[in-house]
PDB file of C-alpha atoms in Angstrom:
ATOM      1  CA  UNK A   1      72.508  81.211 107.296  1.00 56.00           C
ATOM      2  CA  UNK A   2      74.754  83.175 105.178  1.00 64.00           C
ATOM      3  CA  UNK A   3      75.279  86.529 104.601  1.00 67.00           C
ATOM      4  CA  UNK A   4      76.982  88.224 101.360  1.00 71.00           C
ATOM      5  CA  UNK A   5      78.273  91.578 101.530  1.00 75.00           C
ATOM      6  CA  UNK A   6      82.083  92.716 100.020  1.00 79.00           C
ATOM      7  CA  UNK A   7      84.036  95.553 101.333  1.00 83.00           C
ATOM      8  CA  UNK A   8      86.533  97.723  99.081  1.00 85.00           C
ATOM      9  CA  UNK A   9      89.436  99.958 100.209  1.00 85.00           C
ATOM     10  CA  UNK A  10      90.296 102.722  98.712  1.00 84.00           C
ATOM     11  CA  UNK A  11      92.393 105.788  98.931  1.00 81.00           C
ATOM     12  CA  UNK A  12      93.982 108.856  96.384  1.00 79.00           C
ATOM     13  CA  UNK A  13      97.017 108.792  98.862  1.00 74.00           C
ATOM     14  CA  UNK A  14      95.632 111.463 100.845  1.00 72.00           C
ATOM     15  CA  UNK A  15      91.786 110.598 102.046  1.00 76.00           C
ATOM     16  CA  UNK A  16      90.699 106.684 102.051  1.00 79.00           C
ATOM     17  CA  UNK A  17      87.633 105.239 102.013  1.00 82.00           C
ATOM     18  CA  UNK A  18      85.460 101.858 102.914  1.00 83.00           C
ATOM     19  CA  UNK A  19      83.080 100.618 100.632  1.00 85.00           C
ATOM     20  CA  UNK A  20      80.690  98.400 102.003  1.00 85.00           C
ATOM     21  CA  UNK A  21      78.158  96.119  99.532  1.00 85.00           C
ATOM     22  CA  UNK A  22      75.691  93.977 101.201  1.00 82.00           C
ATOM     23  CA  UNK A  23      73.227  91.768  98.789  1.00 80.00           C
ATOM     24  CA  UNK A  24      71.959  88.865 101.206  1.00 76.00           C
ATOM     25  CA  UNK A  25      71.298  88.873 105.355  1.00 77.00           C
ATOM     26  CA  UNK A  26      68.916  86.711 105.802  1.00 74.00           C
ATOM     27  CA  UNK A  27      66.173  87.178 108.777  1.00 74.00           C
ATOM     28  CA  UNK A  28      67.496  87.558 112.598  1.00 71.00           C
ATOM     29  CA  UNK A  29      65.972  89.628 115.298  1.00 70.00           C
ATOM     30  CA  UNK A  30      68.931  89.561 117.666  1.00 71.00           C
ATOM     31  CA  UNK A  31      69.752  94.017 118.406  1.00 71.00           C
ATOM     32  CA  UNK A  32      73.087  93.314 119.253  1.00 74.00           C
ATOM     33  CA  UNK A  33      74.184  93.300 115.836  1.00 77.00           C
ATOM     34  CA  UNK A  34      76.479  95.679 114.046  1.00 78.00           C
ATOM     35  CA  UNK A  35      78.912  97.042 111.130  1.00 81.00           C
ATOM     36  CA  UNK A  36      80.786  99.539 111.505  1.00 79.00           C
ATOM     37  CA  UNK A  37      84.555 100.380 110.765  1.00 78.00           C
ATOM     38  CA  UNK A  38      86.766  99.953 114.338  1.00 72.00           C
ATOM     39  CA  UNK A  39      89.908 101.270 114.720  1.00 65.00           C
ATOM     40  CA  UNK A  40      90.638  98.921 117.393  1.00 63.00           C
ATOM     41  CA  UNK A  41      91.135 100.155 120.456  1.00 59.00           C
ATOM     42  CA  UNK A  42      87.708 100.354 121.691  1.00 58.00           C
ATOM     43  CA  UNK A  43      87.983 104.219 121.199  1.00 58.00           C
ATOM     44  CA  UNK A  44      87.778 105.064 117.413  1.00 63.00           C
ATOM     45  CA  UNK A  45      84.379 103.765 115.493  1.00 70.00           C
ATOM     46  CA  UNK A  46      81.760 104.300 113.358  1.00 75.00           C
ATOM     47  CA  UNK A  47      79.015 101.977 113.501  1.00 78.00           C
ATOM     48  CA  UNK A  48      76.264 101.750 110.631  1.00 83.00           C
ATOM     49  CA  UNK A  49      73.270 103.921 111.571  1.00 83.00           C
ATOM     50  CA  UNK A  50      70.848 100.455 111.400  1.00 84.00           C
ATOM     51  CA  UNK A  51      73.397  98.609 113.527  1.00 82.00           C
ATOM     52  CA  UNK A  52      71.990  97.127 117.219  1.00 81.00           C
ATOM     53  CA  UNK A  53      68.658  97.410 115.281  1.00 83.00           C
ATOM     54  CA  UNK A  54      66.161  94.582 114.900  1.00 80.00           C
ATOM     55  CA  UNK A  55      66.207  96.369 110.974  1.00 82.00           C
ATOM     56  CA  UNK A  56      69.792  95.521 110.305  1.00 80.00           C
ATOM     57  CA  UNK A  57      69.268  92.479 108.299  1.00 79.00           C
ATOM     58  CA  UNK A  58      67.041  95.149 106.003  1.00 83.00           C
ATOM     59  CA  UNK A  59      71.043  96.293 104.929  1.00 84.00           C
ATOM     60  CA  UNK A  60      70.244  95.045 100.996  1.00 83.00           C
ATOM     61  CA  UNK A  61      67.431  97.755 100.690  1.00 85.00           C
ATOM     62  CA  UNK A  62      69.136 100.218 102.750  1.00 83.00           C
ATOM     63  CA  UNK A  63      70.324 104.193 101.061  1.00 83.00           C
ATOM     64  CA  UNK A  64      71.935 106.420 102.788  1.00 81.00           C
ATOM     65  CA  UNK A  65      70.714 109.610 102.401  1.00 81.00           C
ATOM     66  CA  UNK A  66      74.199 111.260 102.886  1.00 76.00           C
ATOM     67  CA  UNK A  67      76.077 109.671  99.588  1.00 73.00           C
ATOM     68  CA  UNK A  68      73.827 108.748  96.610  1.00 74.00           C
ATOM     69  CA  UNK A  69      74.386 105.282  95.634  1.00 78.00           C
ATOM     70  CA  UNK A  70      72.093 102.211  94.862  1.00 83.00           C
ATOM     71  CA  UNK A  71      70.716 100.489  97.912  1.00 85.00           C
ATOM     72  CA  UNK A  72      72.664  98.095 100.304  1.00 86.00           C
ATOM     73  CA  UNK A  73      76.409 100.175  99.877  1.00 85.00           C
ATOM     74  CA  UNK A  74      77.661 101.974 102.611  1.00 84.00           C
ATOM     75  CA  UNK A  75      80.987 104.539 102.198  1.00 82.00           C
ATOM     76  CA  UNK A  76      82.944 105.128 105.491  1.00 80.00           C
ATOM     77  CA  UNK A  77      85.790 107.426 105.250  1.00 77.00           C
ATOM     78  CA  UNK A  78      89.127 105.733 107.542  1.00 77.00           C
ATOM     79  CA  UNK A  79      91.824 107.964 107.397  1.00 71.00           C
ATOM     80  CA  UNK A  80      90.156 110.230 110.415  1.00 64.00           C
ATOM     81  CA  UNK A  81      89.750 109.120 114.286  1.00 52.00           C
ATOM     82  CA  UNK A  82      86.050 108.674 114.539  1.00 50.00           C
ATOM     83  CA  UNK A  83      83.790 107.714 117.929  1.00 42.00           C
ATOM     84  CA  UNK A  84      79.883 108.066 116.696  1.00 49.00           C
ATOM     85  CA  UNK A  85      80.572 109.260 113.753  1.00 49.00           C
ATOM     86  CA  UNK A  86      81.808 111.978 114.629  1.00 49.00           C
ATOM     87  CA  UNK A  87      85.293 113.349 113.762  1.00 47.00           C
ATOM     88  CA  UNK A  88      87.761 112.553 117.657  1.00 52.00           C
ATOM     89  CA  UNK A  89      91.536 113.022 116.272  1.00 56.00           C
ATOM     90  CA  UNK A  90      94.185 112.917 118.000  1.00 66.00           C
ATOM     91  CA  UNK A  91      97.932 113.095 117.440  1.00 71.00           C
ATOM     92  CA  UNK A  92     100.579 111.255 118.722  1.00 72.00           C
ATOM     93  CA  UNK A  93     103.295 113.481 121.108  1.00 75.00           C
ATOM     94  CA  UNK A  94     105.319 114.818 118.334  1.00 78.00           C
ATOM     95  CA  UNK A  95     103.539 115.387 116.142  1.00 78.00           C
ATOM     96  CA  UNK A  96     100.945 117.985 115.161  1.00 77.00           C
ATOM     97  CA  UNK A  97      97.214 118.403 113.874  1.00 76.00           C
ATOM     98  CA  UNK A  98      96.268 120.567 110.458  1.00 75.00           C
ATOM     99  CA  UNK A  99      92.762 119.643 108.806  1.00 70.00           C
ATOM    100  CA  UNK A 100      92.027 117.068 110.571  1.00 66.00           C
ATOM    101  CA  UNK A 101      95.281 114.760 109.606  1.00 71.00           C
ATOM    102  CA  UNK A 102      98.680 114.349 111.567  1.00 76.00           C
ATOM    103  CA  UNK A 103     101.815 115.756 110.723  1.00 78.00           C
ATOM    104  CA  UNK A 104     105.448 115.159 112.366  1.00 78.00           C
ATOM    105  CA  UNK A 105     107.831 117.975 111.565  1.00 71.00           C
ATOM    106  CA  UNK A 106     111.078 116.105 111.693  1.00 71.00           C
ATOM    107  CA  UNK A 107     114.812 117.717 111.314  1.00 63.00           C
ATOM    108  CA  UNK A 108     117.944 115.772 110.230  1.00 63.00           C
ATOM    109  CA  UNK A 109     120.136 117.866 110.460  1.00 71.00           C
ATOM    110  CA  UNK A 110     120.923 117.461 106.126  1.00 76.00           C
ATOM    111  CA  UNK A 111     118.838 117.903 103.807  1.00 79.00           C
ATOM    112  CA  UNK A 112     117.523 114.239 102.913  1.00 82.00           C
ATOM    113  CA  UNK A 113     116.612 113.077  99.414  1.00 86.00           C
ATOM    114  CA  UNK A 114     112.967 112.940  98.527  1.00 86.00           C
ATOM    115  CA  UNK A 115     113.180 109.068  98.385  1.00 89.00           C
ATOM    116  CA  UNK A 116     115.387 109.199 101.924  1.00 87.00           C
ATOM    117  CA  UNK A 117     111.814 111.686 102.653  1.00 85.00           C
ATOM    118  CA  UNK A 118     109.668 108.982 101.747  1.00 84.00           C
ATOM    119  CA  UNK A 119     111.176 106.289 103.075  1.00 87.00           C
ATOM    120  CA  UNK A 120     111.150 107.370 106.957  1.00 83.00           C
ATOM    121  CA  UNK A 121     107.367 108.683 106.435  1.00 81.00           C
ATOM    122  CA  UNK A 122     106.814 104.945 105.172  1.00 80.00           C
ATOM    123  CA  UNK A 123     108.277 104.093 108.381  1.00 80.00           C
ATOM    124  CA  UNK A 124     106.418 106.124 110.252  1.00 75.00           C
ATOM    125  CA  UNK A 125     102.804 104.859 108.593  1.00 73.00           C
ATOM    126  CA  UNK A 126     102.666 108.141 107.069  1.00 77.00           C
ATOM    127  CA  UNK A 127     103.542 109.623 103.447  1.00 79.00           C
ATOM    128  CA  UNK A 128     105.274 113.658 102.727  1.00 81.00           C
ATOM    129  CA  UNK A 129     103.276 116.440 103.281  1.00 78.00           C
ATOM    130  CA  UNK A 130     101.399 117.734  99.789  1.00 77.00           C
ATOM    131  CA  UNK A 131     101.314 121.328  99.870  1.00 80.00           C
ATOM    132  CA  UNK A 132      97.573 121.783  98.348  1.00 78.00           C
ATOM    133  CA  UNK A 133      97.130 125.730  98.859  1.00 83.00           C
ATOM    134  CA  UNK A 134      99.383 129.163  99.820  1.00 88.00           C
ATOM    135  CA  UNK A 135      97.940 128.076 103.742  1.00 86.00           C
ATOM    136  CA  UNK A 136      99.567 124.549 103.245  1.00 83.00           C
ATOM    137  CA  UNK A 137     103.292 127.161 101.913  1.00 85.00           C
ATOM    138  CA  UNK A 138     102.684 129.485 105.062  1.00 88.00           C
ATOM    139  CA  UNK A 139     102.011 125.863 107.439  1.00 84.00           C
ATOM    140  CA  UNK A 140     105.085 123.635 105.864  1.00 80.00           C
ATOM    141  CA  UNK A 141     106.954 127.239 106.309  1.00 83.00           C
ATOM    142  CA  UNK A 142     106.416 127.710 109.459  1.00 82.00           C
ATOM    143  CA  UNK A 143     106.746 124.790 110.597  1.00 75.00           C
ATOM    144  CA  UNK A 144     110.529 124.283 108.773  1.00 72.00           C
ATOM    145  CA  UNK A 145     111.489 127.119 110.127  1.00 72.00           C
ATOM    146  CA  UNK A 146     110.573 125.728 113.885  1.00 67.00           C
ATOM    147  CA  UNK A 147     113.115 122.951 112.844  1.00 63.00           C
ATOM    148  CA  UNK A 148     116.099 125.182 111.812  1.00 61.00           C
ATOM    149  CA  UNK A 149     116.397 128.087 114.295  1.00 56.00           C
TER     150      UNK A 149
END
């Protein structure tokens, strides 16, 4: 028996999504099968609503009530840690949380070039903070003052 699906990963540099497309799932009766995103640590995951049900083989005709689209498609945001579909983001020590994202203020005793700052962030699996509002500006200004003083 053969299952047919496609997984697409996409990001705009800020938010990341997995897009699952199902074309064919042969009939089965097991209620142990599951579909979802797993952070790999046994804590952070999100399961498709049909997971662990006898209806999982209906994925090719299932329509997500939260996101318009063709049958057989499921979108899942993957840049947030999730537990049972609910955000449960915990930042690593030394990182600060803002708007469900983790930030790490870094002070080097000297200004970094954009290239240096970007490389430093990439080494930590992160990106440079993007100021998109006055609230973001106030936040980062406060963090910079903490570093300088």
